[in-house]
Short mmCIF file of C-alpha atoms in Angstrom, two decimals:
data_model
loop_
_atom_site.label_atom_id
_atom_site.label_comp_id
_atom_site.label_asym_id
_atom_site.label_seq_id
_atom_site.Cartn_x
_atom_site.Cartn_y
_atom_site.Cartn_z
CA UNK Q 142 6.01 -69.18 -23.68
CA UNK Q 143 5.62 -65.53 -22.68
CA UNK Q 144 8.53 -65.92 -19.38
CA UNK Q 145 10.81 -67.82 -22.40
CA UNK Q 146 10.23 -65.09 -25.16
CA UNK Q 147 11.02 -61.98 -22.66
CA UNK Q 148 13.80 -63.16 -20.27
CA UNK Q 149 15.04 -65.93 -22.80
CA UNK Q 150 17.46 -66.19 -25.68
CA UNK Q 151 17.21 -67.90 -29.19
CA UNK Q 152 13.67 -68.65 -28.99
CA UNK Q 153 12.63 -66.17 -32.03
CA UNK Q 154 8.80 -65.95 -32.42
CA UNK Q 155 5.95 -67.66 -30.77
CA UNK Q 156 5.58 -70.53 -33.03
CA UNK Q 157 9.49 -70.93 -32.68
CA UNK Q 158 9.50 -70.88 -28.70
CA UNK Q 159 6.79 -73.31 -28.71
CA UNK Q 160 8.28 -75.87 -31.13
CA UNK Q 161 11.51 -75.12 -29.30
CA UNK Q 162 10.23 -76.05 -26.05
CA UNK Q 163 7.96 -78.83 -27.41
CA UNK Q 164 11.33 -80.82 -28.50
CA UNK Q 165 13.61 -79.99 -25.81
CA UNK Q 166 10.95 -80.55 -23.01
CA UNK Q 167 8.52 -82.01 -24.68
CA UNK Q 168 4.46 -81.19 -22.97
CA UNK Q 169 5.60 -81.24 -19.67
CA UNK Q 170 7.81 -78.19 -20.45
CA UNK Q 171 4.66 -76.03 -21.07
CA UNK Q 172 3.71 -76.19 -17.23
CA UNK Q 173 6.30 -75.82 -15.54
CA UNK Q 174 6.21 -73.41 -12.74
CA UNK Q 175 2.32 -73.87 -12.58
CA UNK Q 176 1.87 -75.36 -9.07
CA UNK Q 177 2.39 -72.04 -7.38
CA UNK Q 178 0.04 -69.58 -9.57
CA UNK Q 179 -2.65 -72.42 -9.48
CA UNK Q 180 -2.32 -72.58 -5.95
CA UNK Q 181 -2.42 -68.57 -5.24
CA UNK Q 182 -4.36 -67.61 -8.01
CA UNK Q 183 -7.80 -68.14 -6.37
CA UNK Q 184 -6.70 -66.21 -3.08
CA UNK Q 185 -4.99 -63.02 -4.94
CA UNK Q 186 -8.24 -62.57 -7.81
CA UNK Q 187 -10.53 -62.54 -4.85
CA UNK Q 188 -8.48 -59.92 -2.73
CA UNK Q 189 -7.78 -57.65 -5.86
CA UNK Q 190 -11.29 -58.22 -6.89
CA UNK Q 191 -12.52 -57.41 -3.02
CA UNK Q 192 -9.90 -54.79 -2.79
CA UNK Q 193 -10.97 -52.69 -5.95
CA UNK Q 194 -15.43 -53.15 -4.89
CA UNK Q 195 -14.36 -51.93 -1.34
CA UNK Q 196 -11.99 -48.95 -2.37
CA UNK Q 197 -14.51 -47.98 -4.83
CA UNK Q 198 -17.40 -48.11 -2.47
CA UNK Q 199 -15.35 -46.14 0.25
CA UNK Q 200 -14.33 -43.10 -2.65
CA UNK Q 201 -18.67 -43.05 -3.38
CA UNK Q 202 -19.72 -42.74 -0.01
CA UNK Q 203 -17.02 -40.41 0.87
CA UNK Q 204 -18.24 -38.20 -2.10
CA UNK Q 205 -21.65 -38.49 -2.47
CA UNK Q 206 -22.73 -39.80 0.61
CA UNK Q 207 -24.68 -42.82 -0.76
CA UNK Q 208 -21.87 -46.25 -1.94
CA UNK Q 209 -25.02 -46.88 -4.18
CA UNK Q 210 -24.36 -44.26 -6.32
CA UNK Q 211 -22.78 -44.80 -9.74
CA UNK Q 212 -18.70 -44.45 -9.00
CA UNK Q 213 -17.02 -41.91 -11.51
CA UNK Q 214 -14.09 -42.39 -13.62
CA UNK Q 215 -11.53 -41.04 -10.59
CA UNK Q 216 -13.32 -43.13 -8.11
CA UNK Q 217 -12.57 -46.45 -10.22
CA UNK Q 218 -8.97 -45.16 -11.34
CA UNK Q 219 -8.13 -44.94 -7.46
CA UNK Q 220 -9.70 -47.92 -6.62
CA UNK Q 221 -7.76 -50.19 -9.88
CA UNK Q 222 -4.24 -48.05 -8.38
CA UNK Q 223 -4.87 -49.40 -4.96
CA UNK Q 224 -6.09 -52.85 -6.16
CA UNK Q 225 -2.88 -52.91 -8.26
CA UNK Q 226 -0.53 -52.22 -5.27
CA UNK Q 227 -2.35 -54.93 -2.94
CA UNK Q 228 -2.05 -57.06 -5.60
CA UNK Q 229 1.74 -56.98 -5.70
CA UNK Q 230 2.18 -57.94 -2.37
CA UNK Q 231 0.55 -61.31 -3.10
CA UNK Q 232 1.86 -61.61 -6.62
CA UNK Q 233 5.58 -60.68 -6.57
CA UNK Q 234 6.62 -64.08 -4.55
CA UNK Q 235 4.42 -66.30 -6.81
CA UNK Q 236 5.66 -64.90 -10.13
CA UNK Q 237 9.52 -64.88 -9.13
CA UNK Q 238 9.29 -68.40 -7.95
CA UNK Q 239 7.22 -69.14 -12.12
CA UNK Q 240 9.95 -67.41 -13.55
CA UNK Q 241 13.19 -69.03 -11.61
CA UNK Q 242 11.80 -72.51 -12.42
CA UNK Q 243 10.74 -71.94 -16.54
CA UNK Q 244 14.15 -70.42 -17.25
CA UNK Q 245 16.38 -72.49 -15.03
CA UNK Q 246 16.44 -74.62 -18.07
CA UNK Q 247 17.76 -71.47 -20.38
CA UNK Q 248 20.98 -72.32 -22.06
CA UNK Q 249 23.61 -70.27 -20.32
CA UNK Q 250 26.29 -68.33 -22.82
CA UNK Q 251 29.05 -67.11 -20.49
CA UNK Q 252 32.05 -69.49 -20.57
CA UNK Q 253 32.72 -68.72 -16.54
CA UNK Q 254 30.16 -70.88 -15.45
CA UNK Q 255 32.03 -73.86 -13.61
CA UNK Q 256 29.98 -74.80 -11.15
CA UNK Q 257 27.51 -78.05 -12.02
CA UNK Q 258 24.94 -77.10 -9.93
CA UNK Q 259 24.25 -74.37 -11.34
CA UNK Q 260 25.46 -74.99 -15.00
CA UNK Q 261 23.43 -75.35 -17.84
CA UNK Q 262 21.51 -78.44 -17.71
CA UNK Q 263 21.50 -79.06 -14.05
CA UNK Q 264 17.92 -77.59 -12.32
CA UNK Q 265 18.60 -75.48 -9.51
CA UNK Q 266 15.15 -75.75 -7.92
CA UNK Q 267 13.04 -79.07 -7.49
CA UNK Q 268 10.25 -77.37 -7.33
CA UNK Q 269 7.69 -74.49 -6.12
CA UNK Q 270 8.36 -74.90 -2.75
CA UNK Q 271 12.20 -75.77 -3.05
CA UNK Q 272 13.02 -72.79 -5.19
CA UNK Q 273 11.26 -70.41 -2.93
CA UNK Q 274 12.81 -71.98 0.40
CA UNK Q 275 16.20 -71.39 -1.62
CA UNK Q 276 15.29 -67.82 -2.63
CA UNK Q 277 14.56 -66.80 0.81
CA UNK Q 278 17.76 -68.65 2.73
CA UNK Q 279 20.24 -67.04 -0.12
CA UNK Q 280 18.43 -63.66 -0.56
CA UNK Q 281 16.02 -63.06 1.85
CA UNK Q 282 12.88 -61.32 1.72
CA UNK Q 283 14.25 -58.81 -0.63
CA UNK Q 284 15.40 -61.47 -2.98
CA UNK Q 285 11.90 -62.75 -2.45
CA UNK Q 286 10.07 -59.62 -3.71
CA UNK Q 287 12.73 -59.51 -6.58
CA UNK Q 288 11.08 -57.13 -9.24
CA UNK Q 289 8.80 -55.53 -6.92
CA UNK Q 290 9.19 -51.96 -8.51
CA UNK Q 291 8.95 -53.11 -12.46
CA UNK Q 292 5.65 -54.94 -11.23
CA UNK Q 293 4.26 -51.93 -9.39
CA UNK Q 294 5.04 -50.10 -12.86
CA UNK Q 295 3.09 -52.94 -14.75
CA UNK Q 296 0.40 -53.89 -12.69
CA UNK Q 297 -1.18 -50.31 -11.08
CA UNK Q 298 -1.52 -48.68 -14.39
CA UNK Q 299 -2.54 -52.11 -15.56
CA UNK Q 300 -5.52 -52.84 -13.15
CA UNK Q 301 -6.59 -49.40 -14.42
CA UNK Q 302 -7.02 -50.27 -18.19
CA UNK Q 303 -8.38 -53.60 -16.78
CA UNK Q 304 -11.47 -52.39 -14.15
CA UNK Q 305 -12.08 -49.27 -16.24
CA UNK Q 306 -12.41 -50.67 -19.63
CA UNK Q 307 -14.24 -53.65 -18.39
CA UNK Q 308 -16.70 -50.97 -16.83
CA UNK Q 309 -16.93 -49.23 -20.03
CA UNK Q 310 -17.75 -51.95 -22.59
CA UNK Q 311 -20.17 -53.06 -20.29
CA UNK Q 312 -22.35 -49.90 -19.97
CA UNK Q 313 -21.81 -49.89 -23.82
CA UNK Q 314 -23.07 -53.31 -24.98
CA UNK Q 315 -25.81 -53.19 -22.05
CA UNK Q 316 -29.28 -52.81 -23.92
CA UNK Q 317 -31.01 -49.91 -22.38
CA UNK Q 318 -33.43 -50.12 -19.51
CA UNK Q 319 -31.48 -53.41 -18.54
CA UNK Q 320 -30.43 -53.26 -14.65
CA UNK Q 321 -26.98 -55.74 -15.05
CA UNK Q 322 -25.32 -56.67 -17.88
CA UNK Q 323 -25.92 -60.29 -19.48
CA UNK Q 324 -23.36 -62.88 -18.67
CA UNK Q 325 -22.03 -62.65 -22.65
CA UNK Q 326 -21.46 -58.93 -22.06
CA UNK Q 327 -19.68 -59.42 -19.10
CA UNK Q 328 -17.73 -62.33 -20.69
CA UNK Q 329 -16.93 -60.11 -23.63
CA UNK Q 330 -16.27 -57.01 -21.95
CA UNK Q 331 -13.82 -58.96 -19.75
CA UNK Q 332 -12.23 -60.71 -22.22
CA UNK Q 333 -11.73 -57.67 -24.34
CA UNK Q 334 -10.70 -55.59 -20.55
CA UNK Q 335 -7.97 -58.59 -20.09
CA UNK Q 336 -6.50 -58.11 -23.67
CA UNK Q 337 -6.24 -54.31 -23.56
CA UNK Q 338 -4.72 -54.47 -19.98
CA UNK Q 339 -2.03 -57.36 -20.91
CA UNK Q 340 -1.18 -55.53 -24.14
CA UNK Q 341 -0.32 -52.45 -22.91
CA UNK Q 342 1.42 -53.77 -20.06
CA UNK Q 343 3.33 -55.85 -21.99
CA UNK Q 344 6.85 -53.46 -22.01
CA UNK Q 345 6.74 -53.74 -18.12
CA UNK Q 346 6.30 -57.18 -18.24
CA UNK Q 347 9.46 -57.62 -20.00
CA UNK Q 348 11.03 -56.02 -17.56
CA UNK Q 349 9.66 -57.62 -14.90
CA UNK Q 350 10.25 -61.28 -16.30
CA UNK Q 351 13.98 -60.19 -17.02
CA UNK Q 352 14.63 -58.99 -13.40
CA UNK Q 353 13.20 -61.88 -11.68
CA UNK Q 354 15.09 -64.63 -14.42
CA UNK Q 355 18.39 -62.66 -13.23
CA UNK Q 356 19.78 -64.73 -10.90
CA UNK Q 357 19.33 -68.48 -11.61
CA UNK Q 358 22.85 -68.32 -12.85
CA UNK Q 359 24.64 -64.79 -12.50
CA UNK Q 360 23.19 -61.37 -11.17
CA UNK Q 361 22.80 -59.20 -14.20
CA UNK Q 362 21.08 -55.71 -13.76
CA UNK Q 363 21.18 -54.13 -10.77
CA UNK Q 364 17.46 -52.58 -10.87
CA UNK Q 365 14.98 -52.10 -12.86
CA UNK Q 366 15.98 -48.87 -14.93
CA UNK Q 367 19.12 -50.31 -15.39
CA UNK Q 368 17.33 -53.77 -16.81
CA UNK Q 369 15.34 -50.99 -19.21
CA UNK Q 370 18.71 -49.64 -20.07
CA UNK Q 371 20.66 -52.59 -20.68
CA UNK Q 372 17.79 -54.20 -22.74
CA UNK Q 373 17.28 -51.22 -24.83
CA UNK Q 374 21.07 -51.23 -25.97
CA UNK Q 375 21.35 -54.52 -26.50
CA UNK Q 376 18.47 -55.35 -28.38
CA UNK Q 377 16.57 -52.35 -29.19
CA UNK Q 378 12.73 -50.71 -28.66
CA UNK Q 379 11.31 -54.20 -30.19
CA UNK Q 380 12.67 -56.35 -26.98
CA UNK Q 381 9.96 -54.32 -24.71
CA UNK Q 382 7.70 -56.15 -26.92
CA UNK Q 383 8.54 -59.36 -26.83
CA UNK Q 384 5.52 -61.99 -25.67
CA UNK Q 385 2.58 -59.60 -26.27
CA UNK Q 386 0.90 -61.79 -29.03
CA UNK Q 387 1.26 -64.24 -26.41
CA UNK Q 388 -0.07 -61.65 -23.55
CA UNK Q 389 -2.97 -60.68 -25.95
CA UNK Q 390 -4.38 -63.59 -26.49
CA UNK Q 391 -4.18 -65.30 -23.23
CA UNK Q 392 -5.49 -62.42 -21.44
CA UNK Q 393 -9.18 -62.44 -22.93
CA UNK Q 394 -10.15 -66.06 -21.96
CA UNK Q 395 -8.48 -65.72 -18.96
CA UNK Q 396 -10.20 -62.64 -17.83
CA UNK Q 397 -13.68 -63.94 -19.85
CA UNK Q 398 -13.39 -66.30 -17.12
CA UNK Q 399 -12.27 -63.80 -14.09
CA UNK Q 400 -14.94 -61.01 -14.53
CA UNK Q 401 -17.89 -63.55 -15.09
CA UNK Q 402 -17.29 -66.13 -11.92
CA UNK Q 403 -16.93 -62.91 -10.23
CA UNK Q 404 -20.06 -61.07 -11.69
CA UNK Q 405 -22.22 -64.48 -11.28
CA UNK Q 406 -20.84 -65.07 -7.75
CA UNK Q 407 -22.58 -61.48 -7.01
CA UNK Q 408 -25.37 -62.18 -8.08
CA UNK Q 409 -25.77 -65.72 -6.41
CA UNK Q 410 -24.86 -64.38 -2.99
CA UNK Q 411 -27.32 -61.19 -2.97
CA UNK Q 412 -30.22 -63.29 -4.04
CA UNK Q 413 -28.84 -65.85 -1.08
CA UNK Q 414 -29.15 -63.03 1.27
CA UNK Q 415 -32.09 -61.45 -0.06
CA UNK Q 416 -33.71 -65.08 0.27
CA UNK Q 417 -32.47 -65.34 4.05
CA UNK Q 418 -33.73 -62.02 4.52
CA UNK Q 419 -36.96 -61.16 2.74
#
């Protein structure tokens, strides 16, 4: 829903996309371009996750000698930047190769399209692995990190209201004299981190989704400030916020989820290693 409402035409509101979809596709159109992210998403959590603990870690020690020692607000700002920019190395592929195969089904309004196979109605791609093979042979590796600059934009200041809220609202709803938060603070705390962070990203995000759609059928903006440009002119300030009802609400199960396998798996490996080494 959120690649259709942003990059996509005629689909209205939420409740319109999904009905929209729902006939034309029917369930099956809901998870389409899934078998890539699903595939990835395990490997690029952990390294952002790993990322942001060791850059964070690093900044203490450097500073105050000690990696034990509470990290300040810079220390966690740097590490969610640098965690942000790893993380679009890993990301940029997957999410170009979502986008291509969701809107490849877009109804396409310019009257010089001639060509069947790539005419409204005919998929382009077969598939995850199809679409990206065909990326790379007709673009190459720049067509494969399509959109690398409007995620950049998104996703570094977006790991830092991510990591830092989630820090926050967990030092606040922590009862005092408690070592670790509970796993419902950490749950909520993420979950409320994850709709913060997708919210306010939510203009980039646009962007992002429009760049990497361009191209299934015609190449229309040649970069990202000219996608901002073109967008704004055409449709107005309200386009930069299309899909963040969508973005809201899927971020805080989603990142419920993220922060407490992650705060749990913690815990389970130090008292592992404290057990193999008393």
């Amino acid at each position: 829903l959120q690649t259709r409402l942003q990059a996509g035409k005629g689909y209205g509101n939420t409740l319109k996309c999904f009905l929209t979809v729902y006939r034309n596709e029917s369930v099956t159109g809901f998870f389409k371009g899934m078998s890539f992210p699903m595939a990835t998403m395990g490997i690029n959590s952990s390294v952002v996750f790993g990322v942001f603990s060791s850059t964070q870690r690093f900044l203490t020690r450097l500073r105050h000698g000690d990696a034990a020692v509470a990290p300040s607000l810079a220390d966690m700002t740097v590490a969610s930047a640098v965690a942000g920019v790893v993380s679009v190395g890993i990301s940029t592929p997957v999410d170009l190769v979502k986008t291509r195969l969701q809107m490849q089904t877009q109804p396409y309004i310019k009257a010089n399209v001639t060509l069947k196979p790539t005419a409204p109605g005919f998929s382009v791609y077969r598939g995850s692995i199809h679409c990206f093979r065909t990326i790379l042979q007709k673009e190459g590796i720049a067509g494969i990190y399509r959109g690398t600059v409007a995620m950049l934009l998104r996703d570094v200041p977006g790991y830092c209201v991510y990591f830092i809220p989630y820090a926050m609202f967990c030092d606040w709803i922590t009862p005092e004299g408690r070592i670790s938060p509970s796993p419902f603070s950490v749950w909520l705390a993420g979950g409320v981190a994850g709709a913060i962070s997708w919210g306010l990203c939510t203009p980039m995000d646009v962007v992002k989704s429009r760049i990497q759609a361009d191209g299934v059928y015609l190449n229309q903006y040649k970069g990202t400030l000219d996608c901002i440009l073109q967008s704004y002119q055409n449709e107005g300030l309200k386009v930069f916020f299309r899909g963040l009802t969508v973005n809201t609400v899927r971020g805080f199960p989603t990142s419920a989820a993220m922060f407490l396998g992650y705060e749990l798996s913690l815990k389970a490996m130090k008292r592992d290693q404290t057990e193999t080494n008393p």
